[in-house]
PDB file of C-alpha atoms and ligand atoms in Angstrom:
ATOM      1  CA  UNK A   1     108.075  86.677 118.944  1.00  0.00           C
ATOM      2  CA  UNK A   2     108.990  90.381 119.248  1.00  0.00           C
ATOM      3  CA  UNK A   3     107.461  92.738 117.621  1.00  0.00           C
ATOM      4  CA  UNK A   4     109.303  95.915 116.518  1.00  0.00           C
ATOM      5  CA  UNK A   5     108.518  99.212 115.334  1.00  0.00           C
ATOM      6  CA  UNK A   6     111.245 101.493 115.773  1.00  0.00           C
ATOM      7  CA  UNK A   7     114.610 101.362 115.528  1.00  0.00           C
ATOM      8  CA  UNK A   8     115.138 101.228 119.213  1.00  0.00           C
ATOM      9  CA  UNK A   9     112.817  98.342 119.198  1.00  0.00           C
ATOM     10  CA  UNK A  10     114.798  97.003 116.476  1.00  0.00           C
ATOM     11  CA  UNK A  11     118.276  97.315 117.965  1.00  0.00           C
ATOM     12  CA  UNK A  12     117.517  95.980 121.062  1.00  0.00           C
ATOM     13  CA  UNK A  13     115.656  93.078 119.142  1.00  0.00           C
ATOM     14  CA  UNK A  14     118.338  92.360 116.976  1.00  0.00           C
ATOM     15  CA  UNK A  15     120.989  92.363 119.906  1.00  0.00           C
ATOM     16  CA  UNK A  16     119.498  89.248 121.075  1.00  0.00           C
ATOM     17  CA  UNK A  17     119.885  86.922 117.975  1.00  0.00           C
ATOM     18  CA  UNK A  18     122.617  86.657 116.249  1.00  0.00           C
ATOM     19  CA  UNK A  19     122.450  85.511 112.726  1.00  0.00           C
ATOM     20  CA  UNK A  20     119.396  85.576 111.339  1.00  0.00           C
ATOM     21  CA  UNK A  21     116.924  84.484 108.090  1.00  0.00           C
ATOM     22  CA  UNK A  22     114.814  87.109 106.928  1.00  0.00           C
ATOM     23  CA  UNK A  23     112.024  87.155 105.101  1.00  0.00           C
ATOM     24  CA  UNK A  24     110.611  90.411 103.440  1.00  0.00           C
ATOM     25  CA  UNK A  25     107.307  90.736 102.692  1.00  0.00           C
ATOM     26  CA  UNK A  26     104.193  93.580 102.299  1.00  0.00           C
ATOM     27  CA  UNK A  27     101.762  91.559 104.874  1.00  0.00           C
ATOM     28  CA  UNK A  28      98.547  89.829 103.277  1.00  0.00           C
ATOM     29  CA  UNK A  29     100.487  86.483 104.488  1.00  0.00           C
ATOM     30  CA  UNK A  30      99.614  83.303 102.745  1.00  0.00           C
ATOM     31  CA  UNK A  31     101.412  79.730 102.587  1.00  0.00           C
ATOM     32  CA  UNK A  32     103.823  81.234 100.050  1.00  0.00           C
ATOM     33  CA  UNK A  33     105.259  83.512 102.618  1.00  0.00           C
ATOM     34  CA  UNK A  34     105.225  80.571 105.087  1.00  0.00           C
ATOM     35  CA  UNK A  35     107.175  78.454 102.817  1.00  0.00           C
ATOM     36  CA  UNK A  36     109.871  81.103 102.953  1.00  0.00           C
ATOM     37  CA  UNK A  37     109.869  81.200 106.900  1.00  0.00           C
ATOM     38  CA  UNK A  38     109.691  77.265 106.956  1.00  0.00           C
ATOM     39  CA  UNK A  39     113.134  77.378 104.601  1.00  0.00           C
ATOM     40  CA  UNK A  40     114.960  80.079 106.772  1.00  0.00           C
ATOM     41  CA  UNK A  41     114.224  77.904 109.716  1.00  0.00           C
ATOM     42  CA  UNK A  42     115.246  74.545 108.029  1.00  0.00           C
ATOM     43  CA  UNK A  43     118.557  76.376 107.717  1.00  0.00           C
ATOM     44  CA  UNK A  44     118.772  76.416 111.416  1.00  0.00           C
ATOM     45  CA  UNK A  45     118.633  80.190 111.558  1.00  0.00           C
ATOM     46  CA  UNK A  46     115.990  82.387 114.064  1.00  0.00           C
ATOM     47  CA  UNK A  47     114.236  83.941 111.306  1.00  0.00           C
ATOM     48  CA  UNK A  48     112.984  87.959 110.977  1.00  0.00           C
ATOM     49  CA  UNK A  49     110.279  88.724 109.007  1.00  0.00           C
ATOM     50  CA  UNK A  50     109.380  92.165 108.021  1.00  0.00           C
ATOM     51  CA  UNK A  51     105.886  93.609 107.065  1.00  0.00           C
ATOM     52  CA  UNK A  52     105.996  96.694 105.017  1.00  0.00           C
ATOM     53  CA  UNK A  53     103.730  98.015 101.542  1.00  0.00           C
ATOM     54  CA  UNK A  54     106.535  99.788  99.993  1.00  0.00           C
ATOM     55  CA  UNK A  55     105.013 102.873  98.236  1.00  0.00           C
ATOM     56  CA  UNK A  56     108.026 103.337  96.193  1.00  0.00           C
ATOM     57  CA  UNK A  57     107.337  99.895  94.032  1.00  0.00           C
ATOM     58  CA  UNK A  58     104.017 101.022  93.167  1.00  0.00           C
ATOM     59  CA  UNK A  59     103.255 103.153  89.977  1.00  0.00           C
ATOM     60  CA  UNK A  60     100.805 106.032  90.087  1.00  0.00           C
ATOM     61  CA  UNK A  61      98.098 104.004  88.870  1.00  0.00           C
ATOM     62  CA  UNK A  62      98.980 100.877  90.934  1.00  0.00           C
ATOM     63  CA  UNK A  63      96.902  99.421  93.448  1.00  0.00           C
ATOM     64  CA  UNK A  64      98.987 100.381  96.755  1.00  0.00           C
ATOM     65  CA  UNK A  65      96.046 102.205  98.564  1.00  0.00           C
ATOM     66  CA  UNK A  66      94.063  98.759  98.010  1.00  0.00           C
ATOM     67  CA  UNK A  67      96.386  96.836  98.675  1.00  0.00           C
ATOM     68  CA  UNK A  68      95.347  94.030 101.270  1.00  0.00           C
ATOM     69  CA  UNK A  69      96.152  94.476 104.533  1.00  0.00           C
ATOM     70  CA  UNK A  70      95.650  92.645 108.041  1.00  0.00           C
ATOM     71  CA  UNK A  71      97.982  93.683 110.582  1.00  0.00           C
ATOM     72  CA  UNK A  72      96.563  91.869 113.053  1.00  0.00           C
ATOM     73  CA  UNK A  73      96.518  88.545 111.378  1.00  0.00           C
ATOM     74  CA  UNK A  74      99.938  88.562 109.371  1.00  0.00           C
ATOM     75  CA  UNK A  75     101.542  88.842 113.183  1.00  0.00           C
ATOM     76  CA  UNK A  76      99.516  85.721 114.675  1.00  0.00           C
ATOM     77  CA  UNK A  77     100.362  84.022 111.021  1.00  0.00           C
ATOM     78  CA  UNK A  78     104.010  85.028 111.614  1.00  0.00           C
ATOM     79  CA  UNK A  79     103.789  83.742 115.814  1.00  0.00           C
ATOM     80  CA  UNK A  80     102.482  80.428 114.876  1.00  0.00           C
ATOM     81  CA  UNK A  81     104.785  80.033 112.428  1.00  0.00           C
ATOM     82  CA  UNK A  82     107.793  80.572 114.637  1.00  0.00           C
ATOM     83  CA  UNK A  83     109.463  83.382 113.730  1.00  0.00           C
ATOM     84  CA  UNK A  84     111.461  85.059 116.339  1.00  0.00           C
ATOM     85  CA  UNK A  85     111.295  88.829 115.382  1.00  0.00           C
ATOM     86  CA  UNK A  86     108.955  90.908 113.403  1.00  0.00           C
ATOM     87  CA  UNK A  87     109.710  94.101 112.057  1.00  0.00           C
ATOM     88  CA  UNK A  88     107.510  96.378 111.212  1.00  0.00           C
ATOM     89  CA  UNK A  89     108.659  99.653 110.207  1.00  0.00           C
ATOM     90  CA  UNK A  90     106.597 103.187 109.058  1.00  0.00           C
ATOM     91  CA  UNK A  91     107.085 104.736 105.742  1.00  0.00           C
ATOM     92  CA  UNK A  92     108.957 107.489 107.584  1.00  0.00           C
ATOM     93  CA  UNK A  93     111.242 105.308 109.233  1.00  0.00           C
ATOM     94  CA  UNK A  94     111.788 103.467 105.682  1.00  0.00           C
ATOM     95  CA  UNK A  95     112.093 107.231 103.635  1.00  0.00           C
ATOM     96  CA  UNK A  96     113.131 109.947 106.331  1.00  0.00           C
ATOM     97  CA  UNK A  97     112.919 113.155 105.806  1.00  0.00           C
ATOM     98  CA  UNK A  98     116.020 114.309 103.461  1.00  0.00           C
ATOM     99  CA  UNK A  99     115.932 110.502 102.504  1.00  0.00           C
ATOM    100  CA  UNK A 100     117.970 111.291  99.024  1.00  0.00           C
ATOM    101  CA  UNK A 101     119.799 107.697  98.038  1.00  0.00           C
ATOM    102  CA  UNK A 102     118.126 105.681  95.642  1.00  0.00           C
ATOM    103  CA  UNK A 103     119.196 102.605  93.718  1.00  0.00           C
ATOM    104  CA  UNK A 104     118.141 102.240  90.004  1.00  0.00           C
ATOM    105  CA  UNK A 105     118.399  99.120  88.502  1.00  0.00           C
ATOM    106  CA  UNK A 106     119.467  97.908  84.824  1.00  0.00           C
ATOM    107  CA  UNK A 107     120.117  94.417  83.988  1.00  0.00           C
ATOM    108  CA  UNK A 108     117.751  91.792  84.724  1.00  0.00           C
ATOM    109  CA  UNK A 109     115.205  94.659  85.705  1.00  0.00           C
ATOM    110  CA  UNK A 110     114.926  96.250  82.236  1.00  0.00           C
ATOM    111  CA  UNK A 111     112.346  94.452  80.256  1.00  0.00           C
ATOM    112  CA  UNK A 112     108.725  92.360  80.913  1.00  0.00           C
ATOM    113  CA  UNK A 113     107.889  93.326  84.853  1.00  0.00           C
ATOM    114  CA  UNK A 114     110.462  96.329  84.802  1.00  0.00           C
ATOM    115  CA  UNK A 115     108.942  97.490  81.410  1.00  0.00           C
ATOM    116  CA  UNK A 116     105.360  97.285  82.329  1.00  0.00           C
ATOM    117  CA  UNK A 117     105.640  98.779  85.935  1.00  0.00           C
ATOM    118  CA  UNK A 118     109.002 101.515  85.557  1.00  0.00           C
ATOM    119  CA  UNK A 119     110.426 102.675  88.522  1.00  0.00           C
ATOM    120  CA  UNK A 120     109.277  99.188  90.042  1.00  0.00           C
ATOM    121  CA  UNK A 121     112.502  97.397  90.281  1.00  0.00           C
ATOM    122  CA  UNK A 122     114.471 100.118  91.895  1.00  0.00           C
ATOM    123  CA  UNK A 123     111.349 100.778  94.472  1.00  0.00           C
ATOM    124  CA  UNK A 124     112.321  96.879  95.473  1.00  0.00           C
ATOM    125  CA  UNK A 125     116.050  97.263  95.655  1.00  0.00           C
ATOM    126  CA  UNK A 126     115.910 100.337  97.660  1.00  0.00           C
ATOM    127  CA  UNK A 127     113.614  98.966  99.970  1.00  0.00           C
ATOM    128  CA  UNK A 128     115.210  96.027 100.091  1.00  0.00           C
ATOM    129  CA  UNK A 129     118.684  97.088 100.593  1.00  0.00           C
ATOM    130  CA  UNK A 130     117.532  99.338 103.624  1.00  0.00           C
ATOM    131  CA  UNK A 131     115.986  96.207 105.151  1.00  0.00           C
ATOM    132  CA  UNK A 132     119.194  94.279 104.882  1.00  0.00           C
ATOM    133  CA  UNK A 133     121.016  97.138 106.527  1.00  0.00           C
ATOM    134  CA  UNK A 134     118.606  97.278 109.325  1.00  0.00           C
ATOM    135  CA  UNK A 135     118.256  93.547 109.987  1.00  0.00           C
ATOM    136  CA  UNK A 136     122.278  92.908 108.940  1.00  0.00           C
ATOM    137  CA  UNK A 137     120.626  89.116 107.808  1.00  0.00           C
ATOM    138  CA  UNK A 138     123.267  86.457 107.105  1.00  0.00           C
ATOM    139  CA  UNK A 139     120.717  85.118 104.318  1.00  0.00           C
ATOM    140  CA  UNK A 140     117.338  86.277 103.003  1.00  0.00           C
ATOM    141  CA  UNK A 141     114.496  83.879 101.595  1.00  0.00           C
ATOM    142  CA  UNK A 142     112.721  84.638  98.331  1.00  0.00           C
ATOM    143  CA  UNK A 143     109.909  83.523  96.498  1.00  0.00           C
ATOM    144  CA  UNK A 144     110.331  82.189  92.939  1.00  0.00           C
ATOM    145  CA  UNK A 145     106.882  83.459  91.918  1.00  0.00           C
ATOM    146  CA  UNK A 146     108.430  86.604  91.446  1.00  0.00           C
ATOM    147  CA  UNK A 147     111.440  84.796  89.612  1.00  0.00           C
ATOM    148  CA  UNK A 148     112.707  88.544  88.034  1.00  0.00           C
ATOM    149  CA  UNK A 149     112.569  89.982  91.216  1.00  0.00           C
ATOM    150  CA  UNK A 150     114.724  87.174  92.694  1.00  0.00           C
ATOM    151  CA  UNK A 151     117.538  87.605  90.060  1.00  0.00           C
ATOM    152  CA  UNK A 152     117.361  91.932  90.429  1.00  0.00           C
ATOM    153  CA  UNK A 153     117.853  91.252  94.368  1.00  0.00           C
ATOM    154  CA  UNK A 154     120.893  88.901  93.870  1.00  0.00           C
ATOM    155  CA  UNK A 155     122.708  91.251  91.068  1.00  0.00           C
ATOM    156  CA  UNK A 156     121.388  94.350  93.492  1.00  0.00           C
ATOM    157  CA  UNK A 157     123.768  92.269  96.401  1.00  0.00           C
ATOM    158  CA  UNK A 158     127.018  90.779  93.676  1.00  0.00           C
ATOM    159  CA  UNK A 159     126.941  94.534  92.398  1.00  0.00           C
ATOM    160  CA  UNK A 160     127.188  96.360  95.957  1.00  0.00           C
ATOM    161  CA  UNK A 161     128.701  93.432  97.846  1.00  0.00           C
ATOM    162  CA  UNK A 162     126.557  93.207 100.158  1.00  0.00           C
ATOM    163  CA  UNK A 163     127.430  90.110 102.918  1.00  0.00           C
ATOM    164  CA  UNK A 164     123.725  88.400 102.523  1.00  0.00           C
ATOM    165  CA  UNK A 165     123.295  85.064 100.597  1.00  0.00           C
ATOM    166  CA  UNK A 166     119.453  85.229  98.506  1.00  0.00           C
ATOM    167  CA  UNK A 167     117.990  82.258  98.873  1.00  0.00           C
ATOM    168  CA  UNK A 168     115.453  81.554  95.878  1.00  0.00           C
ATOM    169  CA  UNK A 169     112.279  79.192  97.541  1.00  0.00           C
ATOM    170  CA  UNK A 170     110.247  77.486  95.533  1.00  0.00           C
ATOM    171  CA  UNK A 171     106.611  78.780  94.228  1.00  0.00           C
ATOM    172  CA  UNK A 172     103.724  77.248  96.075  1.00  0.00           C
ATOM    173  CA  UNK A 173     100.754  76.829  94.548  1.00  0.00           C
ATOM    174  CA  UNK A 174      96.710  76.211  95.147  1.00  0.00           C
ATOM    175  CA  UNK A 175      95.970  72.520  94.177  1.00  0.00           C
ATOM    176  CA  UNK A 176      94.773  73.730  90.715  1.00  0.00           C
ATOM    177  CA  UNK A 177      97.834  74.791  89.845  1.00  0.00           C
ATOM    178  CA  UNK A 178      97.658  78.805  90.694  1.00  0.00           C
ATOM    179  CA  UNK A 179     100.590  80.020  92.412  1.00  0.00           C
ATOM    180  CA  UNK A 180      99.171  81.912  95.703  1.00  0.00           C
ATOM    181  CA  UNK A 181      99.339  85.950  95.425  1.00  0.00           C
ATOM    182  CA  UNK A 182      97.584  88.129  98.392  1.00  0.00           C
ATOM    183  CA  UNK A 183      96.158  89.611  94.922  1.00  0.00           C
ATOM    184  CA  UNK A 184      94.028  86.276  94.290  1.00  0.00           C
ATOM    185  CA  UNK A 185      91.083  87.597  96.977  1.00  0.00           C
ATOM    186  CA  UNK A 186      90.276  90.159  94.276  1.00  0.00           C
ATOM    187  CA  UNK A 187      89.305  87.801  91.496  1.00  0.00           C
ATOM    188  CA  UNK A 188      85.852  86.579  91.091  1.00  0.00           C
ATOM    189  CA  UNK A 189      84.774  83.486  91.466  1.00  0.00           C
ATOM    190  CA  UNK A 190      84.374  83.297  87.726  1.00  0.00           C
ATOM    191  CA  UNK A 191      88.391  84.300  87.197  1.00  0.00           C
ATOM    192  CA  UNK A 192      89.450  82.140  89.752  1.00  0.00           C
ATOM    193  CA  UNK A 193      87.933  79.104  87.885  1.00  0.00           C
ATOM    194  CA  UNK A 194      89.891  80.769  84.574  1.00  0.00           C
ATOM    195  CA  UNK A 195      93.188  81.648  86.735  1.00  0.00           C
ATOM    196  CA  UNK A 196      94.778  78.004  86.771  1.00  0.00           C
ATOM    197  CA  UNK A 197      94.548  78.376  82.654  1.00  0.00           C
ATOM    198  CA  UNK A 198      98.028  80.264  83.002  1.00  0.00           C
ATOM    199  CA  UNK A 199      99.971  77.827  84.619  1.00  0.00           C
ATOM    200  CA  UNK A 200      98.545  74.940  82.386  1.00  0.00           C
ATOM    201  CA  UNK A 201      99.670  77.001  79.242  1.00  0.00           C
ATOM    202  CA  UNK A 202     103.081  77.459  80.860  1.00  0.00           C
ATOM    203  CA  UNK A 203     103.616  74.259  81.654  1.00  0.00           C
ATOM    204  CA  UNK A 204     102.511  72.984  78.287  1.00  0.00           C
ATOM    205  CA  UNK A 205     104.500  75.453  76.335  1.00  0.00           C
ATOM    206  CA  UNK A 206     107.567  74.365  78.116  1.00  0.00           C
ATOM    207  CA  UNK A 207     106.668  70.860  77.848  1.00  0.00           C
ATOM    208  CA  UNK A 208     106.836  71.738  73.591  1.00  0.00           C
ATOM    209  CA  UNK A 209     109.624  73.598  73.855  1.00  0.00           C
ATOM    210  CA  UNK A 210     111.729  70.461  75.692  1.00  0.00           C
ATOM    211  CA  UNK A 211     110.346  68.659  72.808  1.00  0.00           C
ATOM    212  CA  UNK A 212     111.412  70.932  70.196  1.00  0.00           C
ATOM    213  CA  UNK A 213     108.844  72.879  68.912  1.00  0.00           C
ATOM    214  CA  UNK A 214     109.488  76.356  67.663  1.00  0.00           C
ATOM    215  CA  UNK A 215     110.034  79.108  70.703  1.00  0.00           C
ATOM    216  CA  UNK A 216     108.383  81.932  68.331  1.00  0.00           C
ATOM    217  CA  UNK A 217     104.968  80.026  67.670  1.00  0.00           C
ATOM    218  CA  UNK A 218     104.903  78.440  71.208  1.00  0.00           C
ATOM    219  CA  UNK A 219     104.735  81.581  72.912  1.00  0.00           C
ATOM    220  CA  UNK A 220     102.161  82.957  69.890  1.00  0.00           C
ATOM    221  CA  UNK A 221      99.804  79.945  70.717  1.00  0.00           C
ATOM    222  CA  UNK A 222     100.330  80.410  74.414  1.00  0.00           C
ATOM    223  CA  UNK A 223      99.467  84.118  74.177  1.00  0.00           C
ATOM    224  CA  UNK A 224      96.578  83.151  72.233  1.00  0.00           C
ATOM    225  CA  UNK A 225      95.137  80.420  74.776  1.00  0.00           C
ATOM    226  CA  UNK A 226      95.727  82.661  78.055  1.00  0.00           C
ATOM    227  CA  UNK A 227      93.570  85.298  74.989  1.00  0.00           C
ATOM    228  CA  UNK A 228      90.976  82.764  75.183  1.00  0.00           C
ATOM    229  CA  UNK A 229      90.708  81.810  79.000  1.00  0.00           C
ATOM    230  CA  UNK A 230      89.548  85.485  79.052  1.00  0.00           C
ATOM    231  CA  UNK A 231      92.848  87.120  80.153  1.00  0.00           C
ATOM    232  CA  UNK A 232      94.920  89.666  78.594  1.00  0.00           C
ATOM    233  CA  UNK A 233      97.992  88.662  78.348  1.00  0.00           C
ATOM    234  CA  UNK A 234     101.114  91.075  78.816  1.00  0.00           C
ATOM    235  CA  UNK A 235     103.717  88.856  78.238  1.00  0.00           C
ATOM    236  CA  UNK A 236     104.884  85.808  77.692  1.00  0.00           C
ATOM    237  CA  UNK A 237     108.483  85.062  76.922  1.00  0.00           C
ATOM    238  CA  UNK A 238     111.188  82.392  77.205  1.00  0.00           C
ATOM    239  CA  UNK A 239     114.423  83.884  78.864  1.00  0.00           C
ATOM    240  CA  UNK A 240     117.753  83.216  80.182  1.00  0.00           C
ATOM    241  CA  UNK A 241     116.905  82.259  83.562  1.00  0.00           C
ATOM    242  CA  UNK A 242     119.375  85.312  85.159  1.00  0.00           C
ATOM    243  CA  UNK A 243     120.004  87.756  82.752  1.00  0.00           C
ATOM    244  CA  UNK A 244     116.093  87.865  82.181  1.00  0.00           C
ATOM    245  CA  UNK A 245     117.411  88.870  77.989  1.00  0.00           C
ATOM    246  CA  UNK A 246     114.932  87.018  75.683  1.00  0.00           C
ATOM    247  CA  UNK A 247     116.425  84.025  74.137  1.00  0.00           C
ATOM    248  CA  UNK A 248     115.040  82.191  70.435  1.00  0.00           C
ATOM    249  CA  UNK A 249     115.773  78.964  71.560  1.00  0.00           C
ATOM    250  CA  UNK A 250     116.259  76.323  74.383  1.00  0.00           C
ATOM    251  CA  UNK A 251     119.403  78.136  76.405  1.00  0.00           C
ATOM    252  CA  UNK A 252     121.129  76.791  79.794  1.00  0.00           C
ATOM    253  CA  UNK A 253     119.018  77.644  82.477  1.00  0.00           C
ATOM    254  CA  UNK A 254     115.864  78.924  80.767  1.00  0.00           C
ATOM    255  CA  UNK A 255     113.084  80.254  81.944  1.00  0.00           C
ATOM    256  CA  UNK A 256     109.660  80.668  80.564  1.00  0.00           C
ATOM    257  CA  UNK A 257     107.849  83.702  82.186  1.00  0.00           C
ATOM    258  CA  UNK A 258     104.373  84.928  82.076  1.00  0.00           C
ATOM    259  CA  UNK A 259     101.802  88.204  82.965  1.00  0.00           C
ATOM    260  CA  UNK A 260      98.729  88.539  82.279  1.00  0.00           C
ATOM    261  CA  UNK A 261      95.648  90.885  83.330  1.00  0.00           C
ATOM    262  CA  UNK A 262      92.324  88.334  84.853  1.00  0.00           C
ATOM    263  CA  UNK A 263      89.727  90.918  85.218  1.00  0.00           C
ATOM    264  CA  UNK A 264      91.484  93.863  87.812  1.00  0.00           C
ATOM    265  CA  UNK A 265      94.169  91.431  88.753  1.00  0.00           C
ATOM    266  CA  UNK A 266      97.543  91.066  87.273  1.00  0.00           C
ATOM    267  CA  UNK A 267      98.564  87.104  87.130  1.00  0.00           C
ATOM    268  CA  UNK A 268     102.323  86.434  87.155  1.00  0.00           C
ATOM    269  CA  UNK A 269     103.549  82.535  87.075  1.00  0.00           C
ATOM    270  CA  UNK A 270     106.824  81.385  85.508  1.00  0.00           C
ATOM    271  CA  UNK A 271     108.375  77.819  85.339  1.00  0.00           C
ATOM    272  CA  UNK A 272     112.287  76.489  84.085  1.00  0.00           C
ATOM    273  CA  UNK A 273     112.837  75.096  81.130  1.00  0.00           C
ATOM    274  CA  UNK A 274     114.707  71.623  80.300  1.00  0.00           C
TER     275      UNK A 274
HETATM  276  P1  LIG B 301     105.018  90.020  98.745  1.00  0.00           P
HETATM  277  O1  LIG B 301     104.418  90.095 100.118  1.00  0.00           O
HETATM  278  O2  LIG B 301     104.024  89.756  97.662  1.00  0.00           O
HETATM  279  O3  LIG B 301     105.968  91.144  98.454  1.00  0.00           O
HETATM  280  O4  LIG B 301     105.916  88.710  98.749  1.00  0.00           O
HETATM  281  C1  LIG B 301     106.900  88.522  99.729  1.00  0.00           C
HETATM  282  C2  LIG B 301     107.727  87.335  99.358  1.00  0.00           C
HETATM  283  O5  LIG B 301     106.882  86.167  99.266  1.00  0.00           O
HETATM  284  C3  LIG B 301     108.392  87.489  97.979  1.00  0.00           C
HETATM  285  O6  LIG B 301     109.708  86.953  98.055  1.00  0.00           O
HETATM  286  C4  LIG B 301     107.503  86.655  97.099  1.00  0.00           C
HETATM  287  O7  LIG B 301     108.153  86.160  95.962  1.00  0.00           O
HETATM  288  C5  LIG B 301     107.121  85.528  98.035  1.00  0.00           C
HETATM  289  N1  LIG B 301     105.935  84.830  97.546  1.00  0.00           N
HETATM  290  C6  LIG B 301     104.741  85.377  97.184  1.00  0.00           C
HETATM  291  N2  LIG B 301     103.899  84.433  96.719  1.00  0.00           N
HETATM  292  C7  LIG B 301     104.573  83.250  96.789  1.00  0.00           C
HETATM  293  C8  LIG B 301     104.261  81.904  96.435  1.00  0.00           C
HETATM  294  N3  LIG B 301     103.066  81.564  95.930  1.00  0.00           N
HETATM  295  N4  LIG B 301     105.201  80.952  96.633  1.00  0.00           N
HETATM  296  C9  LIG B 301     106.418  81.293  97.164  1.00  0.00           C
HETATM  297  N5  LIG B 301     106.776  82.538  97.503  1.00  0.00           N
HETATM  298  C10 LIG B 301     105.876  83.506  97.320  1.00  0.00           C
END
């Protein structure tokens, strides 16, 4: 695997592979990551995988200075796992000095994650449309946990044309149900017993909505029963599954989507619909 760090590292790198898979990620690797490197590779394609804790998705009150990280380990993780390159650029190489383009996002961004963390979305284009123009991927694998992010990055790419296909890969999750985060090391072990409680409730609620039940007083009772596993819940809506606009009934493809506070930890989880 090489390992780059500038863009002379890079270019050189990247001169060697032809079409690649990439994989974006802040580090703090887990099997959710690896699931993304396993599907680049199933599509035949050397994959890239970049490490980089964008300071420009985090708000002012965010956790980006505690935010895990294990350099050392994410690039053995990466190795074993086969990937061919691994960039890993500084926050001056990402936002040079005069650095003075920035994209800001509408859409699918505006409401639930977008609401609760502003400026977030366009911190994760921005970053993420750099990294396509540095790595030039001819697709790029991401994770379905963060289902809103997925469908920002693929109108971010329709809306500027860029020539990358997004590749949405499916969440993986502990055998309790809990969909892996590098945030999870930060509950205790008391939350982590509670965590699982929000993908049981989303999996029910959707379960009631198939069968009919009222959207309105599906997602009350579900607020109310992640209220009671001792979380706080932030949201919990059913939406079209691209637009991310809040829909009153069952709509073609839905999604039901989900945030809620555990302690210091911010729990996201979502599922489809019908
Ligand atoms: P992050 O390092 O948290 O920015 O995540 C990098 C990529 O990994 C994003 O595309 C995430 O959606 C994806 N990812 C994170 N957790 C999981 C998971 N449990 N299953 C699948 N993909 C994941």
């Amino acid at each position: 695997m090489i390992i780059a760090r500038t863009f002379e590292e890079l270019r050189a790198a990247r001169a060697t592979l032809g079409s690649i898979g990439f994989v974006p990620t802040m580090g703090a690797l887990h099997e959710g990551h690896l699931s993304l490197i396993e599907a680049a590779k199933t599509a035949g394609l050397p994959v890239a995988a970049s490490i980089f804790v964008n300071p420009t998705q985090f708000g002012p009150r965010e956790d980006f200075a505690r935010y895990p990280r294990d350099e050392a380990g994410d690039l053995a993780k990466l190795e074993e796992a086969g990937c061919a390159l691994a960039w890993l650029p500084t926050a001056d190489i990402m936002y040079p000095p005069h650095d003075s383009t920035h994209i800001q996002m509408a859409g699918p961004a505006l409401h639930w994650e977008g609401a609760s963390r502003p400026g977030h979305f366009n911190g994760v284009a921005t970053v993420v449309a750099k990294l396509f123009g540095q790595l030039r991927p001819q697709a790029a694998y991401f994770g379905e946990k963060d289902w809103q992010q997925v469908q920002v990055v693929s109108r971010m790419v329709a809306d500027l044309v860029l020539p990358v296909e997004i590749v949405p890969v499916p969440t993986v999750r502990e055998a309790d149900g809990l969909a892996l985060s590098s945030r999870n090391r930060y509950l205790t072990a008391e939350e982590r017993r509670a965590a699982p409680r929000l993908y049981a409730t989303l999996t029910h609620a959707a379960q009631e909505i198939v069968a009919g039940k009222e959207v309105a007083a599906t997602l009350h009772h579900a607020r109310h029963e992640l209220a009671q596993a001792g979380m706080v819940p932030d949201y919990v809506a059913l939406v079209h599954a691209q637009s991310l606009e809040a829909v009153s009934g069952l709509v073609h493809p839905a999604r039901l989507i989900a945030a809620a506070k555990l302690g210091h930890v911010r729990l996201l989880d979502n599922l489809p619909v019908g």
